[in-house]
Amino acid sequence: MLFHGIERNPVKVKPGVAHIPGWLDTSVQQGLVSQLRDEARIMAGTPMAMHKPVLKSGGQMSVFMLHLGHFWDHQTYRYVDRIGETKVRPVPQNLLGIAQSGLRAAAEVAEELAPWVDNFRPDMALINFYPPGATMGMHQDAYETTLAPIVSLSIGDEAVFRIGSTEHRNKPWDDIALLSGDLVVFGGPNRKAFHGVPETRPGTLDESCGLKEGRINITFRQVYPR
């Protein structure tokens, strides 16, 4: 547990980017893990099942993904609401409330997020499960039709969240050490910043979070205007 015991305070990483350590308490983390397991079980065996996406380039991601609200098709680069006869499940109301509360908290740290506080209507939650050692390359969240902020929660193993510029994947980057319960929100001038997870640290979680290994990342977004 590399960062446990070190004082960690809320910080504005750059304009529109806030990191709030330990925002989710342990009991909430446990409840979310249990709830998301139930969601994954419901969709098991369907086209919407939790899976490791195959990219348009042919490569396969190391991260498992489960979609709620809308489904991101990695082949067509489009959001869809069904595959065949299978509809994507809605985002549960308690998750929507957590996302909105997270944005309100982040706007206290990064004022560029404040204009969205009263207008944020998340309609999609992407659940990423990182098995031990999994990573994610630098990418943009650029296909939503709104510029609403991205609200991101971490549960489980420690990880490094990397965020760069809106123009390219290269340096300079800001690297943020994430622990279980941490909140990151990015929006405003850095809503379309390239970001990724270059490192996870297996064996660093506390099982009281509800996981025995790996890391869950929940990202909320507003795909469509309301």
Short mmCIF file of C-alpha atoms in Angstrom, two decimals:
data_model
loop_
_atom_site.label_atom_id
_atom_site.label_comp_id
_atom_site.label_asym_id
_atom_site.label_seq_id
_atom_site.Cartn_x
_atom_site.Cartn_y
_atom_site.Cartn_z
CA MET A 1 0.00 0.00 0.00
CA LEU A 2 2.40 2.56 -1.32
CA PHE A 3 0.45 5.74 -0.55
CA HIS A 4 -1.45 4.77 2.61
CA GLY A 5 -0.59 6.94 5.60
CA ILE A 6 0.47 9.88 3.42
CA GLU A 7 -1.61 13.04 3.80
CA ARG A 8 -3.62 13.52 0.64
CA ASN A 9 -5.70 16.64 0.12
CA PRO A 10 -8.12 17.71 -2.62
CA VAL A 11 -6.21 19.33 -5.45
CA LYS A 12 -6.87 21.19 -8.67
CA VAL A 13 -4.53 19.33 -11.02
CA LYS A 14 -5.04 21.81 -13.87
CA PRO A 15 -7.95 24.01 -15.00
CA GLY A 16 -11.13 21.94 -14.90
CA VAL A 17 -9.45 18.88 -13.35
CA ALA A 18 -10.06 18.01 -9.68
CA HIS A 19 -8.79 15.10 -7.57
CA ILE A 20 -10.48 14.42 -4.24
CA PRO A 21 -8.81 11.57 -2.31
CA GLY A 22 -10.97 9.23 -0.26
CA TRP A 23 -14.25 10.76 -1.41
CA LEU A 24 -16.16 7.46 -1.25
CA ASP A 25 -16.20 5.88 2.19
CA THR A 26 -15.64 2.15 2.55
CA SER A 27 -19.27 1.20 3.10
CA VAL A 28 -20.31 2.96 -0.12
CA GLN A 29 -17.50 1.23 -2.01
CA GLN A 30 -18.68 -2.15 -0.73
CA GLY A 31 -22.24 -1.40 -1.77
CA LEU A 32 -21.20 -0.32 -5.25
CA VAL A 33 -19.07 -3.42 -5.80
CA SER A 34 -22.01 -5.64 -4.81
CA GLN A 35 -24.42 -3.69 -6.99
CA LEU A 36 -22.16 -3.78 -10.03
CA ARG A 37 -21.61 -7.52 -9.63
CA ASP A 38 -25.37 -7.93 -9.76
CA GLU A 39 -25.55 -5.82 -12.93
CA ALA A 40 -22.83 -7.93 -14.53
CA ARG A 41 -24.64 -11.16 -13.62
CA ILE A 42 -27.87 -9.92 -15.17
CA MET A 43 -26.13 -9.20 -18.49
CA ALA A 44 -23.94 -12.33 -18.54
CA GLY A 45 -24.46 -14.37 -21.70
CA THR A 46 -25.92 -11.44 -23.66
CA PRO A 47 -24.27 -9.13 -26.24
CA MET A 48 -24.10 -6.52 -23.45
CA ALA A 49 -22.11 -8.79 -21.12
CA MET A 50 -18.97 -7.53 -19.39
CA HIS A 51 -16.14 -8.17 -21.84
CA LYS A 52 -12.68 -7.18 -22.99
CA PRO A 53 -13.37 -5.06 -26.09
CA VAL A 54 -11.64 -5.77 -29.38
CA LEU A 55 -10.53 -2.51 -30.95
CA LYS A 56 -11.01 -1.51 -34.56
CA SER A 57 -7.26 -2.05 -35.01
CA GLY A 58 -7.70 -5.70 -34.02
CA GLY A 59 -6.05 -5.49 -30.62
CA GLN A 60 -7.85 -6.50 -27.46
CA MET A 61 -7.99 -4.38 -24.33
CA SER A 62 -6.73 -5.74 -21.00
CA VAL A 63 -9.68 -4.14 -19.19
CA PHE A 64 -13.18 -5.61 -18.87
CA MET A 65 -16.04 -3.19 -19.61
CA LEU A 66 -19.72 -3.08 -18.64
CA HIS A 67 -22.02 -0.37 -20.00
CA LEU A 68 -25.07 1.19 -18.39
CA GLY A 69 -27.28 3.80 -20.06
CA HIS A 70 -25.59 3.63 -23.45
CA PHE A 71 -23.21 1.13 -25.06
CA TRP A 72 -19.99 2.26 -26.74
CA ASP A 73 -19.30 0.23 -29.88
CA HIS A 74 -15.53 0.01 -30.34
CA GLN A 75 -15.94 -1.07 -33.97
CA THR A 76 -18.20 1.75 -35.19
CA TYR A 77 -17.14 4.43 -32.68
CA ARG A 78 -20.79 5.13 -31.88
CA TYR A 79 -23.04 4.98 -28.85
CA VAL A 80 -25.93 2.55 -29.25
CA ASP A 81 -28.82 1.57 -26.98
CA ARG A 82 -29.24 -2.03 -28.10
CA ILE A 83 -27.46 -4.88 -29.85
CA GLY A 84 -30.00 -6.98 -31.68
CA GLU A 85 -32.84 -7.60 -29.26
CA THR A 86 -30.76 -6.83 -26.16
CA LYS A 87 -31.17 -3.35 -24.69
CA VAL A 88 -28.56 -1.72 -22.51
CA ARG A 89 -29.63 -1.48 -18.89
CA PRO A 90 -30.32 1.96 -17.43
CA VAL A 91 -28.01 3.69 -15.00
CA PRO A 92 -29.41 3.08 -11.49
CA GLN A 93 -30.69 6.19 -9.75
CA ASN A 94 -28.28 5.89 -6.82
CA LEU A 95 -25.33 5.95 -9.24
CA LEU A 96 -26.69 9.07 -10.94
CA GLY A 97 -26.92 10.73 -7.54
CA ILE A 98 -23.33 9.81 -6.72
CA ALA A 99 -22.16 11.28 -10.03
CA GLN A 100 -23.97 14.56 -9.43
CA SER A 101 -22.65 14.80 -5.87
CA GLY A 102 -19.15 14.10 -7.16
CA LEU A 103 -19.35 16.97 -9.61
CA ARG A 104 -20.57 19.33 -6.90
CA ALA A 105 -17.63 18.37 -4.70
CA ALA A 106 -15.16 18.75 -7.56
CA ALA A 107 -16.48 22.19 -8.48
CA GLU A 108 -15.41 23.36 -5.01
CA VAL A 109 -11.84 22.44 -6.00
CA ALA A 110 -11.78 23.40 -9.70
CA GLU A 111 -14.07 26.37 -10.31
CA GLU A 112 -14.14 25.76 -14.07
CA LEU A 113 -16.54 22.89 -13.36
CA ALA A 114 -19.08 25.09 -11.58
CA PRO A 115 -21.20 26.01 -14.65
CA TRP A 116 -22.20 22.36 -14.99
CA VAL A 117 -23.24 21.70 -11.40
CA ASP A 118 -26.93 22.56 -11.89
CA ASN A 119 -27.13 21.20 -15.44
CA PHE A 120 -25.28 17.87 -15.26
CA ARG A 121 -27.58 15.01 -16.29
CA PRO A 122 -25.38 11.90 -16.62
CA ASP A 123 -26.97 9.26 -18.84
CA MET A 124 -24.18 6.70 -19.11
CA ALA A 125 -21.89 4.84 -16.71
CA LEU A 126 -18.93 2.85 -17.99
CA ILE A 127 -17.64 0.28 -15.52
CA ASN A 128 -14.05 -0.76 -16.15
CA PHE A 129 -12.59 -3.71 -14.25
CA TYR A 130 -8.79 -3.82 -14.26
CA PRO A 131 -7.50 -7.31 -13.48
CA PRO A 132 -4.13 -7.26 -11.70
CA GLY A 133 -1.60 -5.56 -13.97
CA ALA A 134 -4.11 -4.23 -16.53
CA THR A 135 -3.59 -0.77 -18.02
CA MET A 136 -5.29 1.61 -20.44
CA GLY A 137 -3.62 3.67 -23.15
CA MET A 138 -3.95 7.40 -23.67
CA HIS A 139 -7.23 8.34 -25.33
CA GLN A 140 -9.87 11.06 -25.50
CA ASP A 141 -13.53 10.89 -24.50
CA ALA A 142 -14.56 12.87 -27.55
CA TYR A 143 -17.68 11.24 -29.00
CA GLU A 144 -20.28 12.55 -26.58
CA THR A 145 -22.53 15.28 -27.98
CA THR A 146 -22.14 17.44 -24.86
CA LEU A 147 -19.09 18.87 -23.13
CA ALA A 148 -20.36 17.87 -19.69
CA PRO A 149 -17.54 16.83 -17.34
CA ILE A 150 -16.40 13.25 -16.86
CA VAL A 151 -16.85 11.99 -13.28
CA SER A 152 -14.56 9.07 -12.38
CA LEU A 153 -14.48 6.88 -9.26
CA SER A 154 -11.81 4.35 -8.22
CA ILE A 155 -12.33 1.23 -6.10
CA GLY A 156 -9.65 -1.37 -5.36
CA ASP A 157 -5.98 -1.47 -6.27
CA GLU A 158 -3.90 1.68 -6.47
CA ALA A 159 -3.41 3.08 -9.96
CA VAL A 160 -1.74 5.95 -11.78
CA PHE A 161 -4.12 8.20 -13.72
CA ARG A 162 -2.32 10.18 -16.41
CA ILE A 163 -3.81 13.28 -18.02
CA GLY A 164 -2.16 15.33 -20.74
CA SER A 165 -3.15 17.96 -23.26
CA THR A 166 -6.19 18.22 -25.51
CA GLU A 167 -3.98 18.17 -28.61
CA HIS A 168 -1.89 14.97 -28.46
CA ARG A 169 -0.93 11.92 -26.38
CA ASN A 170 2.62 13.05 -25.68
CA LYS A 171 4.24 14.84 -22.72
CA PRO A 172 3.79 16.93 -20.68
CA TRP A 173 1.53 14.82 -18.46
CA ASP A 174 0.20 15.06 -14.95
CA ASP A 175 0.27 11.72 -13.10
CA ILE A 176 -2.18 11.26 -10.22
CA ALA A 177 -1.87 8.42 -7.71
CA LEU A 178 -5.35 6.98 -7.16
CA LEU A 179 -6.41 4.91 -4.16
CA SER A 180 -9.67 3.18 -3.44
CA GLY A 181 -12.41 5.75 -2.91
CA ASP A 182 -10.74 8.54 -4.89
CA LEU A 183 -12.71 10.87 -7.16
CA VAL A 184 -11.40 12.54 -10.32
CA VAL A 185 -13.46 14.94 -12.41
CA PHE A 186 -12.29 16.59 -15.62
CA GLY A 187 -14.11 19.14 -17.73
CA GLY A 188 -14.01 22.76 -18.82
CA PRO A 189 -10.90 23.51 -20.90
CA ASN A 190 -9.57 19.99 -20.28
CA ARG A 191 -12.77 18.05 -21.01
CA LYS A 192 -11.16 16.47 -24.09
CA ALA A 193 -7.71 15.97 -22.59
CA PHE A 194 -5.95 12.73 -23.47
CA HIS A 195 -5.85 10.46 -20.45
CA GLY A 196 -5.08 6.88 -19.49
CA VAL A 197 -3.97 4.48 -16.78
CA PRO A 198 -0.34 3.48 -17.44
CA GLU A 199 0.03 1.53 -14.20
CA THR A 200 -1.99 -0.43 -11.67
CA ARG A 201 -0.43 -1.83 -8.51
CA PRO A 202 -1.64 -5.37 -7.76
CA GLY A 203 -2.08 -6.33 -4.14
CA THR A 204 -2.45 -2.78 -2.83
CA LEU A 205 -6.17 -2.82 -2.08
CA ASP A 206 -7.84 -3.22 1.29
CA GLU A 207 -10.43 -6.00 0.95
CA SER A 208 -12.87 -3.92 2.99
CA CYS A 209 -13.60 -2.12 -0.31
CA GLY A 210 -15.44 -5.24 -1.51
CA LEU A 211 -12.83 -6.54 -3.96
CA LYS A 212 -10.25 -9.25 -3.40
CA GLU A 213 -8.09 -8.13 -6.31
CA GLY A 214 -8.01 -5.68 -9.19
CA ARG A 215 -9.58 -2.29 -9.63
CA ILE A 216 -12.98 -0.95 -10.62
CA ASN A 217 -13.24 2.43 -12.30
CA ILE A 218 -16.70 3.93 -12.83
CA THR A 219 -16.88 6.84 -15.27
CA PHE A 220 -20.05 8.85 -15.66
CA ARG A 221 -20.77 11.02 -18.65
CA GLN A 222 -23.61 12.90 -20.27
CA VAL A 223 -23.71 11.64 -23.84
CA TYR A 224 -26.73 13.65 -25.00
CA PRO A 225 -28.11 17.09 -24.09
CA ARG A 226 -31.18 17.30 -21.88
#
